[in-house]
Amino acid sequence: MSLASGRTYLAIPGPSVMPDAVLQAMHQPAPNIYEGDLVKMVDGIIPDLRKVARTDGHVAIYICNGHGAWEAVLSNTVGAGEKVLVLATGRFGHGWADMADGLGIELEVINFGTKAPVDANRVLEALAADTEKKIKAVLMVHVDTSSSVRSEVPPVRAAIDAADHPALLMVDCIASMGCDRYEMDAWGADVTITASQKGLMTPPGIAFAFFNDRAAEVRKAMPRVSRYWDWTERANPEMFYQYFGGTAPTHHLFALRKALDIIHDEGMENIWKRHATLAKAVWTAVDVWGSGGPMTMNIADPANRSHAVTALRLGFPHGERLRTWCAENAGVTLGIGLGMSEEGDPKGHGFFRFGHMGHVNAHMILGLLGVVEAGLKALDIPHNAGGVGAAAEFIAQATLPAS
Ligand SMILES: *Cc1c(COP(=O)(O)O)cnc(C)c1O
């Protein structure tokens, strides 16, 4: 029998679970887009976005998904025939590179594979070798959502500085923002992008570019920028419509306003701590299960693991079997393995992912882990029992006052 009837849980790495208050904020008639409350609301959203990214820089909002944000920031800073250095740590660096390729930008890709973070020494080597300073920007992904690896940003900044290289540092924080600690200004990123549907708990459809004065200067020197992607007026509008290059995404903005209220009521430090603690509870369970069976985490070193998503391997075809079991019997949807095919498993059916980004708390994570443990038993997949108990113990300890 299926036990799936009840509130379902979408535990994929985006779109993430939306708070009921965010959903309800959208349930209202269309507002006036020329004056009044909406205009005031958007003026207030900008500083609250800055606080999430930890920057005093400029903010541009786009009506698009993360792919659009990739293209937006490239369009403002790198021309056709110019060059970028792409640091690929899984699927998404290659995706950004592909976007650049479509714009006629020349690519140099350092491929770190699917199991390791960026090695800043190799960035330094590549930049030092660029004696003519042709590389205009270094593109890195803070958290790669397919591999669940997290790369450190400050060492990449240090490598750019050590090479005395003028390239802009552009960081994709689509999976990490509002989940893993990120400090744009302190860490020296020139450009940061994110999208609405992950840590920001808002429906997919709006995306954000944060940029500093250095990046703004690079934009000013561009001979031509596509009008729609141009961030200049979006970040400094004289008329309200210029924020969006047209009609405001009204109901996304209502949702975002509520989500930012929820985020800042909790506080960034607390949000980062909650995600770190819940991620560790997940890893605790997986360590127990994996000690008696084939389940492994894709990223071996906890220091390099994201707090927003965990990629796992169970071996063909058990990843797919487990995902199906959880959805059909327990109302929990796990993420598919992305970009993880291997010999004998061209579709990556041995892999799956837990999304634990945004609006997640202890009961959701313990429910998720309980369902997975039940699935392992029902499917007779070898594992050590007791993963859920160990995670519960970890969460209990985490709630105790620090001694
Ligand atoms: C989700 C994601 C993207 C792509 O975002 P879309 O909204 O699907 O276009 C890009 N980069 C990272 C790191 C992501 O997690």
mmCIF file of N, CA and C in Angstrom, residues 273-352:
data_model
loop_
_atom_site.group_PDB
_atom_site.id
_atom_site.type_symbol
_atom_site.label_atom_id
_atom_site.label_comp_id
_atom_site.label_asym_id
_atom_site.label_seq_id
_atom_site.Cartn_x
_atom_site.Cartn_y
_atom_site.Cartn_z
ATOM 1 N N LYS A 273 23.706 28.876 10.028
ATOM 2 C CA LYS A 273 23.910 27.859 11.061
ATOM 3 C C LYS A 273 22.867 26.742 10.937
ATOM 4 N N ARG A 274 21.629 27.126 10.666
ATOM 5 C CA ARG A 274 20.568 26.105 10.514
ATOM 6 C C ARG A 274 20.895 25.183 9.347
ATOM 7 N N HIS A 275 21.286 25.765 8.229
ATOM 8 C CA HIS A 275 21.603 24.907 7.082
ATOM 9 C C HIS A 275 22.802 24.000 7.366
ATOM 10 N N ALA A 276 23.803 24.551 8.047
ATOM 11 C CA ALA A 276 24.989 23.736 8.367
ATOM 12 C C ALA A 276 24.591 22.566 9.267
ATOM 13 N N THR A 277 23.749 22.852 10.248
ATOM 14 C CA THR A 277 23.366 21.810 11.213
ATOM 15 C C THR A 277 22.510 20.743 10.537
ATOM 16 N N LEU A 278 21.547 21.167 9.737
ATOM 17 C CA LEU A 278 20.678 20.185 9.064
ATOM 18 C C LEU A 278 21.480 19.362 8.046
ATOM 19 N N ALA A 279 22.424 20.004 7.369
ATOM 20 C CA ALA A 279 23.264 19.254 6.420
ATOM 21 C C ALA A 279 24.062 18.188 7.166
ATOM 22 N N LYS A 280 24.596 18.564 8.321
ATOM 23 C CA LYS A 280 25.387 17.588 9.088
ATOM 24 C C LYS A 280 24.509 16.453 9.589
ATOM 25 N N ALA A 281 23.256 16.742 9.899
ATOM 26 C CA ALA A 281 22.344 15.663 10.304
ATOM 27 C C ALA A 281 22.159 14.677 9.135
ATOM 28 N N VAL A 282 22.029 15.210 7.932
ATOM 29 C CA VAL A 282 21.901 14.347 6.743
ATOM 30 C C VAL A 282 23.156 13.490 6.588
ATOM 31 N N TRP A 283 24.319 14.113 6.687
ATOM 32 C CA TRP A 283 25.573 13.361 6.492
ATOM 33 C C TRP A 283 25.740 12.293 7.577
ATOM 34 N N THR A 284 25.296 12.633 8.804
ATOM 35 C CA THR A 284 25.396 11.662 9.907
ATOM 36 C C THR A 284 24.620 10.393 9.556
ATOM 37 N N ALA A 285 23.419 10.566 9.037
ATOM 38 C CA ALA A 285 22.600 9.404 8.663
ATOM 39 C C ALA A 285 23.263 8.627 7.531
ATOM 40 N N VAL A 286 23.759 9.351 6.538
ATOM 41 C CA VAL A 286 24.355 8.673 5.376
ATOM 42 C C VAL A 286 25.603 7.892 5.798
ATOM 43 N N ASP A 287 26.390 8.469 6.711
ATOM 44 C CA ASP A 287 27.589 7.752 7.185
ATOM 45 C C ASP A 287 27.195 6.408 7.797
ATOM 46 N N VAL A 288 26.110 6.394 8.581
ATOM 47 C CA VAL A 288 25.673 5.137 9.209
ATOM 48 C C VAL A 288 25.183 4.169 8.130
ATOM 49 N N TRP A 289 24.291 4.611 7.263
ATOM 50 C CA TRP A 289 23.777 3.714 6.205
ATOM 51 C C TRP A 289 24.922 3.154 5.370
ATOM 52 N N GLY A 290 25.859 4.056 5.001
ATOM 53 C CA GLY A 290 26.934 3.660 4.085
ATOM 54 C C GLY A 290 27.938 2.711 4.725
ATOM 55 N N SER A 291 27.982 2.691 6.054
ATOM 56 C CA SER A 291 28.948 1.798 6.717
ATOM 57 C C SER A 291 28.537 0.333 6.552
ATOM 58 N N GLY A 292 27.303 0.091 6.096
ATOM 59 C CA GLY A 292 26.882 -1.299 5.893
ATOM 60 C C GLY A 292 26.310 -1.533 4.505
ATOM 61 N N GLY A 293 26.739 -0.738 3.533
ATOM 62 C CA GLY A 293 26.175 -0.890 2.191
ATOM 63 C C GLY A 293 26.816 0.065 1.214
ATOM 64 N N PRO A 294 26.229 0.180 0.039
ATOM 65 C CA PRO A 294 26.884 0.907 -1.052
ATOM 66 C C PRO A 294 26.704 2.432 -1.036
ATOM 67 N N MET A 295 25.897 2.977 -0.114
ATOM 68 C CA MET A 295 25.626 4.420 -0.214
ATOM 69 C C MET A 295 26.854 5.250 0.156
ATOM 70 N N THR A 296 27.219 6.177 -0.734
ATOM 71 C CA THR A 296 28.324 7.092 -0.431
ATOM 72 C C THR A 296 27.926 8.509 -0.819
ATOM 73 N N MET A 297 28.541 9.482 -0.146
ATOM 74 C CA MET A 297 28.363 10.871 -0.552
ATOM 75 C C MET A 297 29.365 11.201 -1.642
ATOM 76 N N ASN A 298 28.946 11.998 -2.588
ATOM 77 C CA ASN A 298 29.811 12.312 -3.721
ATOM 78 C C ASN A 298 31.062 13.076 -3.298
ATOM 79 N N ILE A 299 30.922 13.935 -2.298
ATOM 80 C CA ILE A 299 32.058 14.740 -1.848
ATOM 81 C C ILE A 299 32.564 14.164 -0.529
ATOM 82 N N ALA A 300 33.776 13.646 -0.566
ATOM 83 C CA ALA A 300 34.286 12.889 0.584
ATOM 84 C C ALA A 300 34.590 13.799 1.777
ATOM 85 N N ASP A 301 35.182 14.952 1.528
ATOM 86 C CA ASP A 301 35.615 15.814 2.631
ATOM 87 C C ASP A 301 34.480 16.754 3.037
ATOM 88 N N PRO A 302 33.995 16.617 4.288
ATOM 89 C CA PRO A 302 32.878 17.474 4.722
ATOM 90 C C PRO A 302 33.154 18.962 4.535
ATOM 91 N N ALA A 303 34.424 19.354 4.595
ATOM 92 C CA ALA A 303 34.757 20.785 4.457
ATOM 93 C C ALA A 303 34.412 21.309 3.069
ATOM 94 N N ASN A 304 34.309 20.402 2.107
ATOM 95 C CA ASN A 304 34.012 20.824 0.736
ATOM 96 C C ASN A 304 32.556 20.567 0.341
ATOM 97 N N ARG A 305 31.731 20.187 1.326
ATOM 98 C CA ARG A 305 30.334 19.889 0.995
ATOM 99 C C ARG A 305 29.442 21.108 1.186
ATOM 100 N N SER A 306 28.528 21.270 0.274
ATOM 101 C CA SER A 306 27.500 22.303 0.397
ATOM 102 C C SER A 306 26.586 22.005 1.573
ATOM 103 N N HIS A 307 26.005 23.066 2.138
ATOM 104 C CA HIS A 307 24.974 22.905 3.163
ATOM 105 C C HIS A 307 23.574 22.978 2.566
ATOM 106 N N ALA A 308 23.478 23.096 1.245
ATOM 107 C CA ALA A 308 22.177 23.280 0.583
ATOM 108 C C ALA A 308 21.712 22.036 -0.150
ATOM 109 N N VAL A 309 22.667 21.186 -0.535
ATOM 110 C CA VAL A 309 22.339 20.018 -1.361
ATOM 111 C C VAL A 309 23.392 18.946 -1.088
ATOM 112 N N THR A 310 22.973 17.682 -1.123
ATOM 113 C CA THR A 310 23.922 16.571 -0.962
ATOM 114 C C THR A 310 23.720 15.593 -2.112
ATOM 115 N N ALA A 311 24.784 15.347 -2.864
ATOM 116 C CA ALA A 311 24.734 14.383 -3.973
ATOM 117 C C ALA A 311 25.261 13.039 -3.480
ATOM 118 N N LEU A 312 24.546 11.965 -3.845
ATOM 119 C CA LEU A 312 24.897 10.641 -3.337
ATOM 120 C C LEU A 312 24.950 9.618 -4.456
ATOM 121 N N ARG A 313 25.691 8.550 -4.172
ATOM 122 C CA ARG A 313 25.740 7.418 -5.086
ATOM 123 C C ARG A 313 25.285 6.174 -4.336
ATOM 124 N N LEU A 314 24.387 5.433 -4.991
ATOM 125 C CA LEU A 314 23.898 4.190 -4.390
ATOM 126 C C LEU A 314 24.209 3.017 -5.315
ATOM 127 N N GLY A 315 24.609 3.335 -6.536
ATOM 128 C CA GLY A 315 24.920 2.288 -7.518
ATOM 129 C C GLY A 315 23.686 1.922 -8.335
ATOM 130 N N PHE A 316 23.904 1.690 -9.620
ATOM 131 C CA PHE A 316 22.828 1.351 -10.551
ATOM 132 C C PHE A 316 22.139 0.064 -10.126
ATOM 133 N N PRO A 317 20.810 -0.037 -10.176
ATOM 134 C CA PRO A 317 19.838 1.019 -10.478
ATOM 135 C C PRO A 317 19.183 1.569 -9.213
ATOM 136 N N HIS A 318 19.901 1.468 -8.067
ATOM 137 C CA HIS A 318 19.221 1.688 -6.783
ATOM 138 C C HIS A 318 18.866 3.145 -6.516
ATOM 139 N N GLY A 319 19.630 4.100 -7.095
ATOM 140 C CA GLY A 319 19.276 5.504 -6.886
ATOM 141 C C GLY A 319 17.876 5.779 -7.426
ATOM 142 N N GLU A 320 17.651 5.301 -8.638
ATOM 143 C CA GLU A 320 16.356 5.495 -9.288
ATOM 144 C C GLU A 320 15.244 4.730 -8.549
ATOM 145 N N ARG A 321 15.549 3.519 -8.107
ATOM 146 C CA ARG A 321 14.547 2.722 -7.362
ATOM 147 C C ARG A 321 14.158 3.444 -6.076
ATOM 148 N N LEU A 322 15.151 3.962 -5.388
ATOM 149 C CA LEU A 322 14.866 4.642 -4.119
ATOM 150 C C LEU A 322 14.030 5.902 -4.357
ATOM 151 N N ARG A 323 14.391 6.656 -5.379
ATOM 152 C CA ARG A 323 13.627 7.881 -5.674
ATOM 153 C C ARG A 323 12.172 7.542 -5.955
ATOM 154 N N THR A 324 11.974 6.504 -6.764
ATOM 155 C CA THR A 324 10.610 6.119 -7.128
ATOM 156 C C THR A 324 9.835 5.645 -5.900
ATOM 157 N N TRP A 325 10.503 4.845 -5.071
ATOM 158 C CA TRP A 325 9.835 4.338 -3.866
ATOM 159 C C TRP A 325 9.398 5.498 -2.962
ATOM 160 N N CYS A 326 10.299 6.452 -2.746
ATOM 161 C CA CYS A 326 9.989 7.574 -1.841
ATOM 162 C C CYS A 326 8.817 8.401 -2.365
ATOM 163 N N ALA A 327 8.775 8.615 -3.675
ATOM 164 C CA ALA A 327 7.687 9.420 -4.248
ATOM 165 C C ALA A 327 6.362 8.657 -4.186
ATOM 166 N N GLU A 328 6.399 7.378 -4.562
ATOM 167 C CA GLU A 328 5.137 6.629 -4.682
ATOM 168 C C GLU A 328 4.588 6.202 -3.327
ATOM 169 N N ASN A 329 5.462 5.951 -2.382
ATOM 170 C CA ASN A 329 4.996 5.397 -1.108
ATOM 171 C C ASN A 329 4.988 6.378 0.040
ATOM 172 N N ALA A 330 5.718 7.464 -0.086
ATOM 173 C CA ALA A 330 5.878 8.329 1.085
ATOM 174 C C ALA A 330 5.700 9.821 0.802
ATOM 175 N N GLY A 331 5.421 10.194 -0.451
ATOM 176 C CA GLY A 331 5.164 11.609 -0.745
ATOM 177 C C GLY A 331 6.398 12.484 -0.693
ATOM 178 N N VAL A 332 7.583 11.886 -0.807
ATOM 179 C CA VAL A 332 8.830 12.652 -0.793
ATOM 180 C C VAL A 332 9.501 12.514 -2.154
ATOM 181 N N THR A 333 9.810 13.641 -2.790
ATOM 182 C CA THR A 333 10.504 13.619 -4.081
ATOM 183 C C THR A 333 11.969 13.968 -3.874
ATOM 184 N N LEU A 334 12.846 13.029 -4.203
ATOM 185 C CA LEU A 334 14.296 13.271 -4.130
ATOM 186 C C LEU A 334 14.789 13.781 -5.476
ATOM 187 N N GLY A 335 15.946 14.430 -5.484
ATOM 188 C CA GLY A 335 16.526 14.938 -6.728
ATOM 189 C C GLY A 335 17.182 13.833 -7.536
ATOM 190 N N ILE A 336 17.154 13.982 -8.834
ATOM 191 C CA ILE A 336 17.835 13.024 -9.706
ATOM 192 C C ILE A 336 19.343 13.291 -9.651
ATOM 193 N N GLY A 337 20.115 12.274 -10.008
ATOM 194 C CA GLY A 337 21.547 12.494 -10.212
ATOM 195 C C GLY A 337 21.704 13.312 -11.480
ATOM 196 N N LEU A 338 22.540 14.371 -11.420
ATOM 197 C CA LEU A 338 22.673 15.256 -12.578
ATOM 198 C C LEU A 338 24.129 15.243 -13.034
ATOM 199 N N GLY A 339 24.331 14.931 -14.301
ATOM 200 C CA GLY A 339 25.693 14.951 -14.842
ATOM 201 C C GLY A 339 26.586 13.901 -14.208
ATOM 202 N N MET A 340 25.987 12.801 -13.763
ATOM 203 C CA MET A 340 26.744 11.825 -12.977
ATOM 204 C C MET A 340 26.775 10.446 -13.628
ATOM 205 N N SER A 341 26.541 10.383 -14.924
ATOM 206 C CA SER A 341 26.539 9.067 -15.545
ATOM 207 C C SER A 341 27.925 8.432 -15.410
ATOM 208 N N GLU A 342 27.965 7.127 -15.377
ATOM 209 C CA GLU A 342 29.238 6.406 -15.307
ATOM 210 C C GLU A 342 29.105 5.134 -16.144
ATOM 211 N N GLU A 343 30.202 4.402 -16.274
ATOM 212 C CA GLU A 343 30.180 3.210 -17.110
ATOM 213 C C GLU A 343 29.099 2.250 -16.618
ATOM 214 N N GLY A 344 28.273 1.753 -17.529
ATOM 215 C CA GLY A 344 27.196 0.839 -17.161
ATOM 216 C C GLY A 344 25.955 1.554 -16.649
ATOM 217 N N ASP A 345 26.013 2.888 -16.545
ATOM 218 C CA ASP A 345 24.875 3.655 -16.022
ATOM 219 C C ASP A 345 24.797 4.996 -16.755
ATOM 220 N N PRO A 346 24.474 4.940 -18.056
ATOM 221 C CA PRO A 346 24.530 6.180 -18.854
ATOM 222 C C PRO A 346 23.547 7.241 -18.381
ATOM 223 N N LYS A 347 22.459 6.836 -17.710
ATOM 224 C CA LYS A 347 21.463 7.822 -17.284
ATOM 225 C C LYS A 347 21.665 8.279 -15.839
ATOM 226 N N GLY A 348 22.699 7.793 -15.200
ATOM 227 C CA GLY A 348 22.948 8.232 -13.821
ATOM 228 C C GLY A 348 21.921 7.711 -12.838
ATOM 229 N N HIS A 349 21.370 6.522 -13.098
ATOM 230 C CA HIS A 349 20.332 5.985 -12.205
ATOM 231 C C HIS A 349 20.890 5.443 -10.887
ATOM 232 N N GLY A 350 22.198 5.428 -10.784
ATOM 233 C CA GLY A 350 22.792 5.032 -9.509
ATOM 234 C C GLY A 350 22.910 6.194 -8.539
ATOM 235 N N PHE A 351 22.531 7.394 -9.004
ATOM 236 C CA PHE A 351 22.767 8.605 -8.218
ATOM 237 C C PHE A 351 21.455 9.277 -7.824
ATOM 238 N N PHE A 352 21.487 10.051 -6.793
ATOM 239 C CA PHE A 352 20.341 10.889 -6.419
ATOM 240 C C PHE A 352 20.855 12.032 -5.549
#
